Amino acid sequence: MIPVNVPLITEADIESVVDVLRQGWISGEAPIVAEFEHAFAVAHGQTFGVCVPNGSLALDLVFSALEIGPGDEIIMPSFTIISCLSEILRRGATPVFVDSELSTWNMDVSKLEEAITPQTVAILTVHTYGLPVDMKPVMSLAEKHCIPIIEDAAEAHGLRYEDLPCGSMGFASTFSFYANKNVTTGEGGIILTSDEVFAERLRYLRNLTFSQDQRFVHDEIGWNLRFTAIQAALGMSQLSRLESTIRERRKIASQYRDKLSEIEGVRMAPDHVRYATNDYWVVGVLLSSERFPRAAEVAAELASKGVQTRPFFFPLHKQPVYFKSPVFREYSNPCSEILGNYGLYLPNGLGSTQDQIDQAVEISYGVLAS
Ligand SMILES: *Cc1c(COP(=O)(O)O)cnc(C)c1O
């Protein structure tokens, strides 16, 4: 089976980790953690970085630090991962779901203004699968209504909106360093912000709310969400070759584009849009319901021929956990549902061999074109 993702771990990555192990300072207090936070923040146009154990906890910690609660509304796409919703529901706040576009697979920002109410406390944008959200309209609405933007940039390391790095446009942004992301530390995540007070608050909550004067006396409940020096060492090495990671992702995607883009009923995300170049974090295909009534059968056929796939996100407004929540509302987000039902992504691991990628492209073509 050709896996949908295999991370590329280079000799330099290994040396970087071994160095830290040899030095022996491996906890979250080691200087390399702060160095990585700083380097990652600067590379993404923000001032402060706060590393946490994963991208889901990065979102949780942001919403917790913002102290959202019952009655507060957070505008967000429906077509995204559960991590975006978890802390909102845990804290009893209300998600307000906006549909996505069938062309870019990102939140349809033309539907944003009608979602804003006096209860709106944040807009969560999620750069999806390698293309950024069209941020200009989001930023101008956010400014007009004085609403902070939170950018989930877990899929957008090194990606740009016009000349602005993804992750630089929100009051805070979150990234994941999971094994399939463009910078990985195995598991991991980071929050970026340029607000010093907010960064301090995130650090305080991350570190068991220890205080300066009386270390073991606590005013609030926090967490231990520290990141290890071992992760930071891998992150440093991965970050240093982010440009080549993106170049390689684009190279793999162009192989798929050459073969798949002419097939009727198979749609890939655009290579370019007005404001960005797709970096193809994943190589997704959206199947037409007429040609492929059941995407799961296509996935099963690909699997039987040795090509692993993953389905696209299942929309949040259709999640059983959301139906059960006290803040449930009925939504019609037809595009998110189409994406959830008819989208798959194909193998593009940078740790795969060229031969495996060639085969995955050929087999995908064979199955989708027949
Ligand atoms: C991967 C991902 C996350 C979650 O990150 P983890 O590190 O896996 O917890 C959150 N949001 C998006 C958009 C993601 O792709």
GROMACS .gro file of C-alpha atoms and ligand atoms in nm:
model
  385
    1MET     CA    1   0.000   0.000   0.000
    2ILE     CA    2   0.133   0.345  -0.091
    3PRO     CA    3   0.052   0.553   0.219
    4VAL     CA    4  -0.128   0.882   0.181
    5ASN     CA    5   0.154   1.042   0.376
    6VAL     CA    6   0.506   0.949   0.484
    7PRO     CA    7   0.703   1.229   0.647
    8LEU     CA    8   1.048   1.309   0.515
    9ILE     CA    9   1.304   1.281   0.796
   10THR     CA   10   1.651   1.379   0.675
   11GLU     CA   11   1.994   1.306   0.822
   12ALA     CA   12   2.006   1.670   0.929
   13ASP     CA   13   1.678   1.622   1.122
   14ILE     CA   14   1.824   1.320   1.296
   15GLU     CA   15   2.146   1.502   1.384
   16SER     CA   16   1.954   1.795   1.524
   17VAL     CA   17   1.759   1.566   1.756
   18VAL     CA   18   2.066   1.365   1.855
   19ASP     CA   19   2.250   1.687   1.942
   20VAL     CA   20   1.982   1.784   2.189
   21LEU     CA   21   1.979   1.436   2.339
   22ARG     CA   22   2.357   1.449   2.381
   23GLN     CA   23   2.336   1.790   2.548
   24GLY     CA   24   2.081   1.644   2.786
   25TRP     CA   25   1.859   1.949   2.830
   26ILE     CA   26   1.539   1.798   2.693
   27SER     CA   27   1.248   1.958   2.880
   28GLY     CA   28   1.030   2.248   2.777
   29GLU     CA   29   1.258   2.485   2.967
   30ALA     CA   30   1.555   2.423   2.733
   31PRO     CA   31   1.663   2.731   2.533
   32ILE     CA   32   1.602   2.558   2.200
   33VAL     CA   33   1.226   2.565   2.263
   34ALA     CA   34   1.226   2.946   2.289
   35GLU     CA   35   1.462   2.964   1.989
   36PHE     CA   36   1.225   2.755   1.780
   37GLU     CA   37   0.923   2.958   1.894
   38HIS     CA   38   1.099   3.277   1.794
   39ALA     CA   39   1.223   3.145   1.459
   40PHE     CA   40   0.882   3.007   1.367
   41ALA     CA   41   0.701   3.327   1.470
   42VAL     CA   42   0.938   3.550   1.273
   43ALA     CA   43   0.914   3.325   0.966
   44HIS     CA   44   0.534   3.371   0.980
   45GLY     CA   45   0.521   3.745   1.040
   46GLN     CA   46   0.437   3.744   1.410
   47THR     CA   47   0.638   3.841   1.718
   48PHE     CA   48   0.567   3.568   1.974
   49GLY     CA   49   0.534   3.191   1.952
   50VAL     CA   50   0.403   2.956   2.219
   51CYS     CA   51   0.454   2.586   2.147
   52VAL     CA   52   0.204   2.329   2.274
   53PRO     CA   53   0.169   1.951   2.233
   54ASN     CA   54  -0.047   1.966   1.917
   55GLY     CA   55  -0.250   2.189   1.687
   56SER     CA   56  -0.581   2.096   1.851
   57LEU     CA   57  -0.456   2.213   2.190
   58ALA     CA   58  -0.327   2.531   2.025
   59LEU     CA   59  -0.687   2.612   1.928
   60ASP     CA   60  -0.817   2.504   2.271
   61LEU     CA   61  -0.568   2.726   2.448
   62VAL     CA   62  -0.650   3.029   2.232
   63PHE     CA   63  -1.024   2.997   2.297
   64SER     CA   64  -0.960   2.936   2.663
   65ALA     CA   65  -0.733   3.240   2.692
   66LEU     CA   66  -0.998   3.448   2.515
   67GLU     CA   67  -1.244   3.324   2.781
   68ILE     CA   68  -1.524   3.260   2.536
   69GLY     CA   69  -1.841   3.134   2.696
   70PRO     CA   70  -2.219   3.088   2.666
   71GLY     CA   71  -2.378   3.342   2.433
   72ASP     CA   72  -2.053   3.415   2.248
   73GLU     CA   73  -2.056   3.338   1.878
   74ILE     CA   74  -1.755   3.230   1.675
   75ILE     CA   75  -1.785   3.244   1.299
   76MET     CA   76  -1.606   2.957   1.129
   77PRO     CA   77  -1.619   2.730   0.827
   78SER     CA   78  -1.823   2.414   0.853
   79PHE     CA   79  -1.575   2.236   0.628
   80THR     CA   80  -1.291   2.181   0.873
   81ILE     CA   81  -1.156   1.949   1.140
   82ILE     CA   82  -1.327   1.885   1.476
   83SER     CA   83  -1.032   2.054   1.655
   84CYS     CA   84  -1.177   2.390   1.551
   85LEU     CA   85  -1.504   2.315   1.729
   86SER     CA   86  -1.404   2.123   2.043
   87GLU     CA   87  -1.321   2.405   2.283
   88ILE     CA   88  -1.607   2.621   2.154
   89LEU     CA   89  -1.854   2.346   2.250
   90ARG     CA   90  -1.672   2.262   2.576
   91ARG     CA   91  -1.702   2.621   2.688
   92GLY     CA   92  -2.068   2.644   2.586
   93ALA     CA   93  -2.009   2.903   2.316
   94THR     CA   94  -2.190   2.900   1.982
   95PRO     CA   95  -2.027   2.816   1.650
   96VAL     CA   96  -2.174   2.999   1.351
   97PHE     CA   97  -2.098   2.796   1.042
   98VAL     CA   98  -2.028   2.948   0.703
   99ASP     CA   99  -2.028   2.740   0.387
  100SER     CA  100  -1.717   2.685   0.174
  101GLU     CA  101  -1.654   2.735  -0.198
  102LEU     CA  102  -1.653   2.440  -0.434
  103SER     CA  103  -1.365   2.595  -0.625
  104THR     CA  104  -1.111   2.674  -0.349
  105TRP     CA  105  -1.255   2.453  -0.069
  106ASN     CA  106  -1.213   2.750   0.164
  107MET     CA  107  -1.472   2.949   0.357
  108ASP     CA  108  -1.691   3.155   0.123
  109VAL     CA  109  -1.605   3.500   0.255
  110SER     CA  110  -1.892   3.663   0.066
  111LYS     CA  111  -2.119   3.495   0.327
  112LEU     CA  112  -1.928   3.634   0.623
  113GLU     CA  113  -2.097   3.967   0.680
  114GLU     CA  114  -2.446   3.818   0.716
  115ALA     CA  115  -2.309   3.587   0.989
  116ILE     CA  116  -2.188   3.874   1.208
  117THR     CA  117  -2.410   3.965   1.505
  118PRO     CA  118  -2.353   4.171   1.822
  119GLN     CA  119  -2.260   3.838   1.990
  120THR     CA  120  -1.973   3.763   1.749
  121VAL     CA  121  -1.648   3.744   1.946
  122ALA     CA  122  -1.414   3.595   1.688
  123ILE     CA  123  -1.380   3.487   1.327
  124LEU     CA  124  -1.192   3.161   1.285
  125THR     CA  125  -1.044   3.123   0.937
  126VAL     CA  126  -0.894   2.792   0.827
  127HIS     CA  127  -0.653   2.784   0.533
  128THR     CA  128  -0.752   2.459   0.370
  129TYR     CA  129  -0.543   2.193   0.194
  130GLY     CA  130  -0.281   2.433   0.057
  131LEU     CA  131  -0.475   2.742  -0.049
  132PRO     CA  132  -0.531   3.038   0.183
  133VAL     CA  133  -0.868   3.188   0.267
  134ASP     CA  134  -0.934   3.512   0.078
  135MET     CA  135  -0.826   3.720   0.379
  136LYS     CA  136  -0.864   4.081   0.256
  137PRO     CA  137  -1.244   4.086   0.290
  138VAL     CA  138  -1.216   3.903   0.623
  139MET     CA  139  -0.967   4.156   0.755
  140SER     CA  140  -1.173   4.455   0.649
  141LEU     CA  141  -1.492   4.314   0.806
  142ALA     CA  142  -1.303   4.224   1.122
  143GLU     CA  143  -1.167   4.574   1.143
  144LYS     CA  144  -1.503   4.737   1.071
  145HIS     CA  145  -1.676   4.535   1.345
  146CYS     CA  146  -1.376   4.517   1.584
  147ILE     CA  147  -1.374   4.137   1.588
  148PRO     CA  148  -1.045   3.947   1.631
  149ILE     CA  149  -0.945   3.697   1.365
  150ILE     CA  150  -0.803   3.364   1.471
  151GLU     CA  151  -0.621   3.192   1.185
  152ASP     CA  152  -0.598   2.816   1.189
  153ALA     CA  153  -0.286   2.782   0.977
  154ALA     CA  154  -0.224   2.413   1.060
  155GLU     CA  155  -0.208   2.339   0.688
  156ALA     CA  156  -0.036   2.660   0.585
  157HIS     CA  157   0.326   2.665   0.699
  158GLY     CA  158   0.518   2.895   0.467
  159LEU     CA  159   0.207   2.969   0.259
  160ARG     CA  160   0.138   3.326   0.146
  161TYR     CA  161  -0.171   3.537   0.091
  162GLU     CA  162  -0.045   3.795  -0.159
  163ASP     CA  163   0.280   3.887   0.016
  164LEU     CA  164   0.156   3.817   0.369
  165PRO     CA  165   0.247   3.491   0.542
  166CYS     CA  166  -0.048   3.281   0.651
  167GLY     CA  167  -0.047   3.303   1.027
  168SER     CA  168   0.042   3.673   1.024
  169MET     CA  169  -0.306   3.810   0.958
  170GLY     CA  170  -0.487   3.711   1.275
  171PHE     CA  171  -0.476   3.846   1.629
  172ALA     CA  172  -0.354   3.492   1.694
  173SER     CA  173  -0.281   3.201   1.464
  174THR     CA  174  -0.235   2.832   1.531
  175PHE     CA  175  -0.025   2.569   1.356
  176SER     CA  176   0.011   2.192   1.390
  177PHE     CA  177   0.334   1.995   1.366
  178TYR     CA  178   0.164   1.658   1.320
  179ALA     CA  179   0.354   1.406   1.106
  180ASN     CA  180   0.172   1.500   0.785
  181LYS     CA  181   0.219   1.876   0.816
  182ASN     CA  182   0.476   2.083   0.625
  183VAL     CA  183   0.685   2.124   0.940
  184THR     CA  184   0.659   1.824   1.172
  185THR     CA  185   0.778   1.740   1.519
  186GLY     CA  186   0.587   1.410   1.527
  187GLU     CA  187   0.312   1.571   1.731
  188GLY     CA  188   0.319   1.939   1.818
  189GLY     CA  189   0.167   2.280   1.768
  190ILE     CA  190   0.225   2.650   1.813
  191ILE     CA  191   0.026   2.966   1.871
  192LEU     CA  192   0.155   3.290   1.718
  193THR     CA  193   0.056   3.643   1.813
  194SER     CA  194   0.207   3.988   1.819
  195ASP     CA  195   0.019   4.082   2.135
  196GLU     CA  196   0.266   4.054   2.422
  197VAL     CA  197   0.003   4.041   2.695
  198PHE     CA  198  -0.183   3.762   2.515
  199ALA     CA  199   0.142   3.570   2.460
  200GLU     CA  200   0.222   3.599   2.832
  201ARG     CA  201  -0.125   3.476   2.919
  202LEU     CA  202  -0.084   3.176   2.688
  203ARG     CA  203   0.251   3.092   2.851
  204TYR     CA  204   0.101   3.127   3.199
  205LEU     CA  205  -0.189   2.893   3.115
  206ARG     CA  206   0.047   2.650   2.941
  207ASN     CA  207   0.279   2.627   3.240
  208LEU     CA  208   0.036   2.529   3.519
  209THR     CA  209  -0.028   2.898   3.602
  210PHE     CA  210   0.295   2.911   3.799
  211SER     CA  211   0.348   3.270   3.908
  212GLN     CA  212   0.664   3.475   3.940
  213ASP     CA  213   0.649   3.555   4.310
  214GLN     CA  214   0.498   3.244   4.468
  215ARG     CA  215   0.558   2.956   4.234
  216PHE     CA  216   0.328   2.700   4.396
  217VAL     CA  217   0.041   2.936   4.471
  218HIS     CA  218  -0.217   2.954   4.191
  219ASP     CA  219  -0.490   3.205   4.109
  220GLU     CA  220  -0.634   3.007   3.819
  221ILE     CA  221  -0.641   2.657   3.675
  222GLY     CA  222  -0.405   2.601   3.384
  223TRP     CA  223  -0.245   2.306   3.211
  224ASN     CA  224   0.092   2.155   3.149
  225LEU     CA  225   0.105   2.200   2.772
  226ARG     CA  226   0.481   2.232   2.744
  227PHE     CA  227   0.671   2.122   2.434
  228THR     CA  228   0.995   1.924   2.458
  229ALA     CA  229   1.341   2.029   2.342
  230ILE     CA  230   1.349   1.710   2.135
  231GLN     CA  231   1.047   1.831   1.939
  232ALA     CA  232   1.198   2.178   1.904
  233ALA     CA  233   1.521   2.032   1.765
  234LEU     CA  234   1.330   1.846   1.496
  235GLY     CA  235   1.116   2.154   1.431
  236MET     CA  236   1.422   2.376   1.382
  237SER     CA  237   1.566   2.144   1.125
  238GLN     CA  238   1.232   2.102   0.946
  239LEU     CA  239   1.169   2.477   0.945
  240SER     CA  240   1.508   2.544   0.786
  241ARG     CA  241   1.403   2.355   0.472
  242LEU     CA  242   1.039   2.461   0.453
  243GLU     CA  243   1.087   2.619   0.110
  244SER     CA  244   1.214   2.298  -0.040
  245THR     CA  245   0.932   2.105   0.131
  246ILE     CA  246   0.679   2.327  -0.046
  247ARG     CA  247   0.867   2.298  -0.377
  248GLU     CA  248   0.855   1.918  -0.351
  249ARG     CA  249   0.485   1.920  -0.264
  250ARG     CA  250   0.418   2.130  -0.573
  251LYS     CA  251   0.627   1.895  -0.786
  252ILE     CA  252   0.424   1.593  -0.676
  253ALA     CA  253   0.100   1.783  -0.734
  254SER     CA  254   0.205   1.878  -1.085
  255GLN     CA  255   0.250   1.509  -1.168
  256TYR     CA  256  -0.107   1.447  -1.055
  257ARG     CA  257  -0.235   1.756  -1.237
  258ASP     CA  258  -0.078   1.646  -1.564
  259LYS     CA  259  -0.265   1.316  -1.549
  260LEU     CA  260  -0.588   1.391  -1.363
  261SER     CA  261  -0.692   1.741  -1.460
  262GLU     CA  262  -0.836   1.636  -1.796
  263ILE     CA  263  -1.056   1.360  -1.655
  264GLU     CA  264  -1.424   1.439  -1.669
  265GLY     CA  265  -1.589   1.458  -1.328
  266VAL     CA  266  -1.259   1.499  -1.140
  267ARG     CA  267  -1.169   1.840  -1.007
  268MET     CA  268  -0.852   1.951  -0.833
  269ALA     CA  269  -0.810   2.278  -0.646
  270PRO     CA  270  -0.672   2.560  -0.865
  271ASP     CA  271  -0.297   2.586  -0.898
  272HIS     CA  272  -0.321   2.964  -0.860
  273VAL     CA  273  -0.586   3.205  -0.748
  274ARG     CA  274  -0.572   3.586  -0.761
  275TYR     CA  275  -0.413   3.608  -0.417
  276ALA     CA  276  -0.208   3.289  -0.379
  277THR     CA  277  -0.028   2.990  -0.523
  278ASN     CA  278  -0.151   2.652  -0.406
  279ASP     CA  279   0.123   2.468  -0.219
  280TYR     CA  280  -0.074   2.141  -0.230
  281TRP     CA  281  -0.030   2.043   0.131
  282VAL     CA  282  -0.253   1.760   0.018
  283VAL     CA  283  -0.346   1.657  -0.336
  284GLY     CA  284  -0.723   1.653  -0.320
  285VAL     CA  285  -0.972   1.553  -0.584
  286LEU     CA  286  -1.337   1.643  -0.581
  287LEU     CA  287  -1.546   1.387  -0.768
  288SER     CA  288  -1.868   1.471  -0.947
  289SER     CA  289  -2.171   1.297  -0.801
  290GLU     CA  290  -2.296   1.207  -1.151
  291ARG     CA  291  -1.983   1.020  -1.257
  292PHE     CA  292  -1.899   0.888  -0.911
  293PRO     CA  293  -2.218   0.842  -0.706
  294ARG     CA  294  -2.014   0.691  -0.422
  295ALA     CA  295  -1.673   0.829  -0.341
  296ALA     CA  296  -1.620   0.554  -0.084
  297GLU     CA  297  -1.627   0.297  -0.364
  298VAL     CA  298  -1.358   0.487  -0.552
  299ALA     CA  299  -1.149   0.494  -0.236
  300ALA     CA  300  -1.201   0.120  -0.189
  301GLU     CA  301  -1.098   0.047  -0.548
  302LEU     CA  302  -0.785   0.262  -0.511
  303ALA     CA  303  -0.703   0.080  -0.186
  304SER     CA  304  -0.749  -0.258  -0.354
  305LYS     CA  305  -0.485  -0.146  -0.608
  306GLY     CA  306  -0.247  -0.029  -0.340
  307VAL     CA  307  -0.323   0.343  -0.319
  308GLN     CA  308  -0.428   0.472   0.020
  309THR     CA  309  -0.658   0.777   0.028
  310ARG     CA  310  -0.831   0.984   0.293
  311PRO     CA  311  -1.177   1.136   0.268
  312PHE     CA  312  -1.212   1.513   0.303
  313PHE     CA  313  -1.340   1.663   0.629
  314PHE     CA  314  -1.695   1.577   0.723
  315PRO     CA  315  -1.875   1.910   0.779
  316LEU     CA  316  -1.911   2.023   1.138
  317HIS     CA  317  -2.275   2.124   1.107
  318LYS     CA  318  -2.353   1.755   1.040
  319GLN     CA  319  -2.152   1.608   1.327
  320PRO     CA  320  -2.345   1.391   1.575
  321VAL     CA  321  -2.164   1.565   1.861
  322TYR     CA  322  -2.295   1.898   1.736
  323PHE     CA  323  -2.655   1.770   1.711
  324LYS     CA  324  -2.636   1.679   2.080
  325SER     CA  325  -2.501   2.015   2.190
  326PRO     CA  326  -2.728   2.277   2.350
  327VAL     CA  327  -2.613   2.535   2.093
  328PHE     CA  328  -2.731   2.325   1.796
  329ARG     CA  329  -2.888   2.515   1.506
  330GLU     CA  330  -2.997   2.386   1.168
  331TYR     CA  331  -2.766   2.492   0.883
  332SER     CA  332  -2.775   2.456   0.512
  333ASN     CA  333  -2.417   2.445   0.388
  334PRO     CA  334  -2.452   2.250   0.064
  335CYS     CA  335  -2.097   2.302  -0.060
  336SER     CA  336  -1.944   2.175   0.264
  337GLU     CA  337  -2.160   1.867   0.232
  338ILE     CA  338  -2.054   1.805  -0.127
  339LEU     CA  339  -1.688   1.845  -0.026
  340GLY     CA  340  -1.737   1.609   0.267
  341ASN     CA  341  -1.910   1.347   0.053
  342TYR     CA  342  -1.712   1.364  -0.272
  343GLY     CA  343  -1.358   1.466  -0.179
  344LEU     CA  344  -1.055   1.242  -0.140
  345TYR     CA  345  -0.688   1.307  -0.115
  346LEU     CA  346  -0.412   1.102  -0.268
  347PRO     CA  347  -0.059   0.998  -0.164
  348ASN     CA  348   0.189   1.288  -0.161
  349GLY     CA  349   0.428   1.199   0.119
  350LEU     CA  350   0.770   1.355   0.081
  351GLY     CA  351   0.912   1.044   0.247
  352SER     CA  352   0.768   0.826  -0.030
  353THR     CA  353   0.999   0.720  -0.311
  354GLN     CA  354   0.963   0.872  -0.659
  355ASP     CA  355   0.866   0.526  -0.775
  356GLN     CA  356   0.579   0.511  -0.525
  357ILE     CA  357   0.452   0.852  -0.632
  358ASP     CA  358   0.474   0.755  -1.001
  359GLN     CA  359   0.272   0.443  -0.927
  360ALA     CA  360   0.016   0.631  -0.718
  361VAL     CA  361  -0.035   0.878  -1.004
  362GLU     CA  362  -0.071   0.601  -1.265
  363ILE     CA  363  -0.309   0.394  -1.055
  364SER     CA  364  -0.519   0.699  -0.963
  365TYR     CA  365  -0.542   0.787  -1.330
  366GLY     CA  366  -0.641   0.432  -1.417
  367VAL     CA  367  -0.918   0.419  -1.159
  368LEU     CA  368  -1.055   0.770  -1.210
  369ALA     CA  369  -1.044   0.773  -1.591
  370SER     CA  370  -1.203   0.431  -1.641
  371LIG     C1  371  -0.399   1.904   1.157
  371LIG     C2  372  -0.497   2.012   1.184
  371LIG     C3  373  -0.533   2.051   1.314
  371LIG     C4  374  -0.499   1.972   1.435
  371LIG     O1  375  -0.368   1.956   1.461
  371LIG     P1  376  -0.318   1.832   1.551
  371LIG     O2  377  -0.175   1.866   1.572
  371LIG     O3  378  -0.338   1.709   1.471
  371LIG     O4  379  -0.397   1.833   1.677
  371LIG     C5  380  -0.614   2.161   1.330
  371LIG     N1  381  -0.661   2.229   1.225
  371LIG     C6  382  -0.634   2.191   1.098
  371LIG     C7  383  -0.690   2.271   0.986
  371LIG     C8  384  -0.553   2.080   1.073
  371LIG     O5  385  -0.528   2.042   0.948
   0.00000   0.00000   0.00000
